[in-house]
Coordinates of C-alpha atoms in Angstrom, one line a residue:
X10 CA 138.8 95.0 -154.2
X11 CA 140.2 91.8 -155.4
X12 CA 143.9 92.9 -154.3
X13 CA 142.6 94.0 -150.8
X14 CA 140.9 90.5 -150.6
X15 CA 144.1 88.5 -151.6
X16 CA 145.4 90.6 -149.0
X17 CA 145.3 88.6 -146.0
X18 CA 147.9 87.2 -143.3
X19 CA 149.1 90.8 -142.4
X20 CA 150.1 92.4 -145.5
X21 CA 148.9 96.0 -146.5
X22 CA 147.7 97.3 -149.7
X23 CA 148.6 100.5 -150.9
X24 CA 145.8 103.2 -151.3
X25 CA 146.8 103.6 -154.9
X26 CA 146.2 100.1 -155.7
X27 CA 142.0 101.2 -154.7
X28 CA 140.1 103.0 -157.1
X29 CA 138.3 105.7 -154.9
X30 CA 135.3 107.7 -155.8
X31 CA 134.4 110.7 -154.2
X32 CA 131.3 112.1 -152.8
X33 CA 130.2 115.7 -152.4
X34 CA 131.6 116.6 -148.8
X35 CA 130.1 118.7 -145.5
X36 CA 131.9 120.4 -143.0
X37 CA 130.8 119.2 -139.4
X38 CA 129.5 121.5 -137.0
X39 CA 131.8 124.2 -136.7
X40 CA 135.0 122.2 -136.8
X41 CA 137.5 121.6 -139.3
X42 CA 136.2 118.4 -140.4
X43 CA 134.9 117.0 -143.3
X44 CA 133.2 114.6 -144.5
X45 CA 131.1 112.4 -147.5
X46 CA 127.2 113.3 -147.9
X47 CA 127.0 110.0 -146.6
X48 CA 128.9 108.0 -144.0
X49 CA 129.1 104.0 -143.3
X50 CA 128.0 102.4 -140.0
X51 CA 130.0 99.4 -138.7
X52 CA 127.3 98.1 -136.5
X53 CA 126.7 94.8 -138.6
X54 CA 130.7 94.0 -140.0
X55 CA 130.8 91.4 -137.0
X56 CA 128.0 89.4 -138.7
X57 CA 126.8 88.7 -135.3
X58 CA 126.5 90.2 -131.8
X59 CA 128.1 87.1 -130.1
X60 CA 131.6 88.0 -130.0
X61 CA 131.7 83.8 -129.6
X62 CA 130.6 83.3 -133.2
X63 CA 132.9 85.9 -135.0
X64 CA 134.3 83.6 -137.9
X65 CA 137.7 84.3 -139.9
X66 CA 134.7 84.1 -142.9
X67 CA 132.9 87.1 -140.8
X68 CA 136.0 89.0 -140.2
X69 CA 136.7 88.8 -144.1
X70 CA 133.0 90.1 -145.2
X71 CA 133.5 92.6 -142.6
X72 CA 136.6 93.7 -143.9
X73 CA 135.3 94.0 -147.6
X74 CA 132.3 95.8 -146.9
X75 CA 134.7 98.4 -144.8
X76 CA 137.2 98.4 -147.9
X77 CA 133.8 99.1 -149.9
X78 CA 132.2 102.0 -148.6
X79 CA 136.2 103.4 -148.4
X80 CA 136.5 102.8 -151.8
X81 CA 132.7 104.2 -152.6
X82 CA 133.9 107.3 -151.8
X83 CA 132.7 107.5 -147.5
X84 CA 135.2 109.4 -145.4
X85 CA 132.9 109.2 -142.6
X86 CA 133.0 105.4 -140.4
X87 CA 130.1 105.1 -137.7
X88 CA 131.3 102.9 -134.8
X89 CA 130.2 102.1 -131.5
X90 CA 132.0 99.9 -128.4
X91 CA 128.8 97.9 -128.2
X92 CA 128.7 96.8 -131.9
X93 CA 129.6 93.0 -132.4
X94 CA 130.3 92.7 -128.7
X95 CA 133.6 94.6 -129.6
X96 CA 134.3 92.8 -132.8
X97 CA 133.3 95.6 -135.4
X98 CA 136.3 98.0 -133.8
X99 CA 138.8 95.4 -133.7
X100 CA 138.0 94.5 -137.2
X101 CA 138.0 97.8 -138.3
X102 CA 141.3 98.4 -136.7
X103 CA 142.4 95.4 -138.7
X104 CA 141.0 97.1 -142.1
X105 CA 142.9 100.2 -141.5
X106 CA 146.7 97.5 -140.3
X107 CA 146.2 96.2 -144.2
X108 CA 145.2 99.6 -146.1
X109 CA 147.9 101.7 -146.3
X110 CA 147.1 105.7 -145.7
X111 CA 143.3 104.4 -145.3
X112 CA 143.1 106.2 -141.5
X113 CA 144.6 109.9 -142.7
X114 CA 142.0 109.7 -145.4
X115 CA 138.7 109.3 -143.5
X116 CA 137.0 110.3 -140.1
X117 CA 136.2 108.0 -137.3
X118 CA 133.2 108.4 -135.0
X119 CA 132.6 106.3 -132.1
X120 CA 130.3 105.8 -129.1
X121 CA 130.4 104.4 -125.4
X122 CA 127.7 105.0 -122.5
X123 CA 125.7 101.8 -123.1
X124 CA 126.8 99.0 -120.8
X125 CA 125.6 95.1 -120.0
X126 CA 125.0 92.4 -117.2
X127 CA 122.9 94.1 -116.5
X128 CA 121.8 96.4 -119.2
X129 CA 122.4 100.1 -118.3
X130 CA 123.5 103.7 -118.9
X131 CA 126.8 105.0 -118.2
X132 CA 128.4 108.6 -118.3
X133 CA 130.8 108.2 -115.4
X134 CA 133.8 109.6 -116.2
X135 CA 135.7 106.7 -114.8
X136 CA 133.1 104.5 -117.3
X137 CA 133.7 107.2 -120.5
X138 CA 138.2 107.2 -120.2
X139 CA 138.1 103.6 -120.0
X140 CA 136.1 103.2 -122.5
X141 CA 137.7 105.3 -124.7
X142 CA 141.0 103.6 -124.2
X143 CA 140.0 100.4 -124.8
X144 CA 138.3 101.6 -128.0
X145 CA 141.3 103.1 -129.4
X146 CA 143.5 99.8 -128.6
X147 CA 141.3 97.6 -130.8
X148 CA 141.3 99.9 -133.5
X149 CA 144.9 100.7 -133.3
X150 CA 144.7 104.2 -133.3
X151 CA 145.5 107.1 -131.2
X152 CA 142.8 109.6 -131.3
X153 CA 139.0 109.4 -131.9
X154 CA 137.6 112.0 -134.6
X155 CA 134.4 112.3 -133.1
X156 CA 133.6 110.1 -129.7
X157 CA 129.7 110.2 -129.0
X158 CA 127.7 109.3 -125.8
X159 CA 125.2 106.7 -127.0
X160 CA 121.7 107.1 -125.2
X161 CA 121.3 109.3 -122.3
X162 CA 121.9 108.2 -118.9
X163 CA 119.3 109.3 -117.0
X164 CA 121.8 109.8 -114.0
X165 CA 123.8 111.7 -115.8
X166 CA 126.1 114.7 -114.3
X167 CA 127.3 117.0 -116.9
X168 CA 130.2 118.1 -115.0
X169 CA 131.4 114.9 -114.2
X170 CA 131.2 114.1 -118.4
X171 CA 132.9 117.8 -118.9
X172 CA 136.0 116.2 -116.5
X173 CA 136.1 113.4 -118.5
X174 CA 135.6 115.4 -122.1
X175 CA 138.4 117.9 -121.0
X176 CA 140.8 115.0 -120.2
X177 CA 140.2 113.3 -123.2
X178 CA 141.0 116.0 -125.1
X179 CA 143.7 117.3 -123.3
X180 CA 145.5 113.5 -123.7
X181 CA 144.6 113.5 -127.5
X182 CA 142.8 110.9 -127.4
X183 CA 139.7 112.9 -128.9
X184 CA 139.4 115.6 -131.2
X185 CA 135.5 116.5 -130.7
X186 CA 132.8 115.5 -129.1
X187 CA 128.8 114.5 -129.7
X188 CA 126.3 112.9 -128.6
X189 CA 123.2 109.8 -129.7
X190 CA 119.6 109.8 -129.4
X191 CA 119.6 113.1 -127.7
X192 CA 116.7 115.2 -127.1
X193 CA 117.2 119.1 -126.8
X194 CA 117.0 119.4 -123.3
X195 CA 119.2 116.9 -123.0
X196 CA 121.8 118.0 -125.2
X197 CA 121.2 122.1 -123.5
X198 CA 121.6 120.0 -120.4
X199 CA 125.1 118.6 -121.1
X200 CA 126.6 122.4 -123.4
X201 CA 126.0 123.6 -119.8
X202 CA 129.0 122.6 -118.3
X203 CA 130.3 120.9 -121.4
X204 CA 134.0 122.9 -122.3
X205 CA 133.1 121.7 -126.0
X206 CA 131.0 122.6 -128.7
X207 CA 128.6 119.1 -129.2
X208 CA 129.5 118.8 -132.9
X209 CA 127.1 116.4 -133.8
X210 CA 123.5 114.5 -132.5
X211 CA 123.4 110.6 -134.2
X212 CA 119.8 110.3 -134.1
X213 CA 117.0 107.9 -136.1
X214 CA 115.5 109.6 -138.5
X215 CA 113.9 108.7 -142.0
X216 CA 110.5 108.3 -143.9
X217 CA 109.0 106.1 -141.2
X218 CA 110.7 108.3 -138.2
X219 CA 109.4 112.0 -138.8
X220 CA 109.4 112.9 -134.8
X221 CA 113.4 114.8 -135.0
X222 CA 111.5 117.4 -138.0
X223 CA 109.0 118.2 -135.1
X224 CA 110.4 117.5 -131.7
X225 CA 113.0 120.6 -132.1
X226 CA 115.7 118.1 -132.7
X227 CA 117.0 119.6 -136.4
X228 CA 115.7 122.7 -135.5
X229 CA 118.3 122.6 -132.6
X230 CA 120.8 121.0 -135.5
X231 CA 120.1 123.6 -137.9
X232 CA 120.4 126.8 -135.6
X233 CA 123.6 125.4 -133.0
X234 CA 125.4 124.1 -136.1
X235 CA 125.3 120.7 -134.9
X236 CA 125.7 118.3 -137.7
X237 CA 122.9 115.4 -137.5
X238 CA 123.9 111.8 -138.4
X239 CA 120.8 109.7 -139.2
X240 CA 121.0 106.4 -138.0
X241 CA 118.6 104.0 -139.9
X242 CA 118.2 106.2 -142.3
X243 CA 116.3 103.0 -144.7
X244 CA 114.1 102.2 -141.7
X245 CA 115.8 98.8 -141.2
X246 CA 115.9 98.0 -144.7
X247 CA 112.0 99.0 -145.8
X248 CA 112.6 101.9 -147.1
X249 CA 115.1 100.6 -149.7
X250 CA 114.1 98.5 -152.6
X251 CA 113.1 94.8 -152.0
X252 CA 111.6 96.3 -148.7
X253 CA 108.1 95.5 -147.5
X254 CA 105.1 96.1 -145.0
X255 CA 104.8 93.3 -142.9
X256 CA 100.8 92.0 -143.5
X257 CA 100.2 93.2 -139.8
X258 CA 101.3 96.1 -139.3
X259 CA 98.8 98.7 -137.9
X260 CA 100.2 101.3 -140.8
X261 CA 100.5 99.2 -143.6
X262 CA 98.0 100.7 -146.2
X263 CA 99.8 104.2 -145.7
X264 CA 103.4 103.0 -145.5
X265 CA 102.1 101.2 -148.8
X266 CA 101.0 104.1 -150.6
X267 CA 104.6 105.7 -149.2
X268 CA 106.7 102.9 -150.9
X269 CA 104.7 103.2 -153.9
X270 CA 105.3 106.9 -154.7
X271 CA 108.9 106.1 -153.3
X272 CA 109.1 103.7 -156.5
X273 CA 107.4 106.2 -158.6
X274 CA 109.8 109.4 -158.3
X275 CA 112.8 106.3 -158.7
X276 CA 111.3 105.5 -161.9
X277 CA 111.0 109.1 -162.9
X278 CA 115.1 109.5 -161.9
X279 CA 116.1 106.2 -163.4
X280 CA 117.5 105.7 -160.1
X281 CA 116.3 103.1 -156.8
X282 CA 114.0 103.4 -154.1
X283 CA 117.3 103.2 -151.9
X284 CA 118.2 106.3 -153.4
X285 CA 115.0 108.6 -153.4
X286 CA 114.9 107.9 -149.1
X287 CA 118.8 109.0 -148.8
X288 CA 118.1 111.6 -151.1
X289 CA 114.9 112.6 -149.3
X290 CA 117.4 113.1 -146.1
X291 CA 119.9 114.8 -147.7
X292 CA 117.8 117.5 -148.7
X293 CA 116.8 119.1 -145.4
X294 CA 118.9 122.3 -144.5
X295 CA 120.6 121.2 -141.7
X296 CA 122.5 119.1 -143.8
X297 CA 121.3 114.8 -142.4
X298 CA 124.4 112.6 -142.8
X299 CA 122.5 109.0 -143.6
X300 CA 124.6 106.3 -142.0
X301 CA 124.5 103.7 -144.2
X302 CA 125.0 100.3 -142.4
X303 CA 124.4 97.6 -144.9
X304 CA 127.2 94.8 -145.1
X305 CA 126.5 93.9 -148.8
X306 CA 128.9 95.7 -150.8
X307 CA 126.5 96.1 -154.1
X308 CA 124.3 98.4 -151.8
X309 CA 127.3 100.3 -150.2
X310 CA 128.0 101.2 -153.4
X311 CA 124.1 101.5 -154.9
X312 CA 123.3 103.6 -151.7
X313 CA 126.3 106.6 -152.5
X314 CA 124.3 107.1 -155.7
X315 CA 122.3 109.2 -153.6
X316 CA 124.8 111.8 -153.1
X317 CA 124.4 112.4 -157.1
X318 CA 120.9 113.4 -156.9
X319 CA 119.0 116.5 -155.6
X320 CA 115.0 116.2 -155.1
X321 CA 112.9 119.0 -156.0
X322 CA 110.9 121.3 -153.3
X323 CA 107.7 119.3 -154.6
X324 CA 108.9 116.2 -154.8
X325 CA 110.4 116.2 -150.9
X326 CA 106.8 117.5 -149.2
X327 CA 105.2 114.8 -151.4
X328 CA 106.8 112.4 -150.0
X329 CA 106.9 113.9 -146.7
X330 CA 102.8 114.3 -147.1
X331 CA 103.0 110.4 -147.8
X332 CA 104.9 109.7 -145.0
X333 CA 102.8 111.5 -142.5
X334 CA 99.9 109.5 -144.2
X335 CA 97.5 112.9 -143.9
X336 CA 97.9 116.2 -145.3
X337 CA 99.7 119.2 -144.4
X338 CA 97.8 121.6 -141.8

């Protein structure tokens, strides 16, 4: 890390002067991708969502926490046009200008569909191809590993997405395709006229969020062979260690007793509470990709830990019997 930080004013650093770890690795979907057990979101690298207040100090964190989750051993990198206002592409396009070989070695996801002024759902195809353009131009890059609509427009016509898919595709510009906080119709709705397999679903989903293990969502995952990517995977932060229960919330003696036995099976591993919710994730069948999105590079790197531990039958329902805060039927 220290080389890639002295690294500034347009030079590039060699992927042999970063010591990389590796992670155990998935396939996605059906495709020939793939990626870490784990895969690192870009939403907060800006700092900020006010494009206006993106600092050269931002940029730099931003640009170390990227260089740290790449050197943690995540082939996977989360981003979305919305994130930062723009900022989190352009400075991940910057990351990959100054590391050398970075972009052959990894797997970029991003998203469009959510617009602003006012605040609104897009799946034109005139809205997706320019939004994939303009994505690709601040990252530098010429094709999109996995491009993802974002939340679903409720006006929404799946051929008029399938055009756009298909021209994508056709240009290069986008290897596969997914989709983000999709419900099963939805998704069924879009495969209908979709030319492409849906390769994966980004949805929230972790010890606080259960509704995707009952809602048909993984089952859909698990039997389509679409990958699921878990976004929020710590349940903004409380799930991992130093997390809380705020004093009013409505479930905070059960969501207690959750972080408690969280802290117990931690102790019993010798590992953190961080840890035990990823790992609780990464046991389920259909094989969850957490997106971790922390900016602090000591939990970018704490968090991959995760992908060194496998929980137990009985340890995952008692933790999911916690989480539900009653008993199984």
């Amino acid at each position: 890390l220290g080389k890639f930080v002295k690294a500034q004013g347009g030079h590039t650093v060699s992927s042999s002067d970063i010591l990389r770890t590796s992670m155990r690795t998935l396939q996605i979907g059906t495709t020939p991708l793939v990626s870490s057990r784990l895969s690192y979101g870009c939403m907060r690298i800006a700092g900020t969502w006010d494009y206006s207040k993106v600092t050269p100090q931002l940029i730099e964190a931003g640009e170390v926490a990227c260089i740290t989750a790449y050197e943690s051993g995540y082939t996977l990198f989360d981003q979305a046009d919305i994130y930062g206002s723009t900022a989190c592409e352009e400075i991940f396009g910057g990351v990959l200008k100054k590391v050398a070989g970075m972009r052959e070695r990894i797997l970029i996801a991003s998203k469009c569909g959510i617009r602003h002024d006012p605040h609104r759902f897009d799946f034109s195809a005139e809205h997706i191809l320019r939004s994939c353009d303009l994505s690709l131009k601040r990252m530098g890059i010429d094709t999109i590993d996995i491009y993802q609509l974002h939340r679903p427009d409720l006006l929404m016509n799946p051929l008029d997405v399938a055009e756009a898919f298909a021209k994508l595709h056709s240009a290069g510009k986008v290897r596969y395709f997914g989709v983000s906080n999709f419900t099963p119709s939805f998704v069924n709705l879009l495969k209908s006229a979709c030319p492409f397999p849906l390769v994966v679903n980004q949805v929230e989903i972790h010890l606080g969020r259960l509704d995707c293990f009952y809602d048909g969502t993984l089952d859909q995952c698990l039997a389509e062979h679409i990958t699921p990517l878990s976004w929020s995977p710590l349940g903004g932060g409380f799930l991992g260690e130093g997390g809380k229960v705020s004093e009013t919330h409505p479930n905070r003696e059960g969501l207690t007793k959750l972080l408690q036995l969280l802290d117990e099976v931690a102790a019993a591993h010798g590992v953190t509470r961080t840890v035990i919710s990823l790992s609780w994730l990464l046991k389920h069948p259909s094989g969850i990709v957490p997106i971790v999105g922390s900016a602090n590079p000591d939990r970018i790197r704490a968090a991959s830990k995760a992908d060194e531990l496998e929980l137990s039958r009985e340890e995952w329902y008692r933790i999911l019997v916690a989480a539900r805060m009653e008993p199984l039927p």
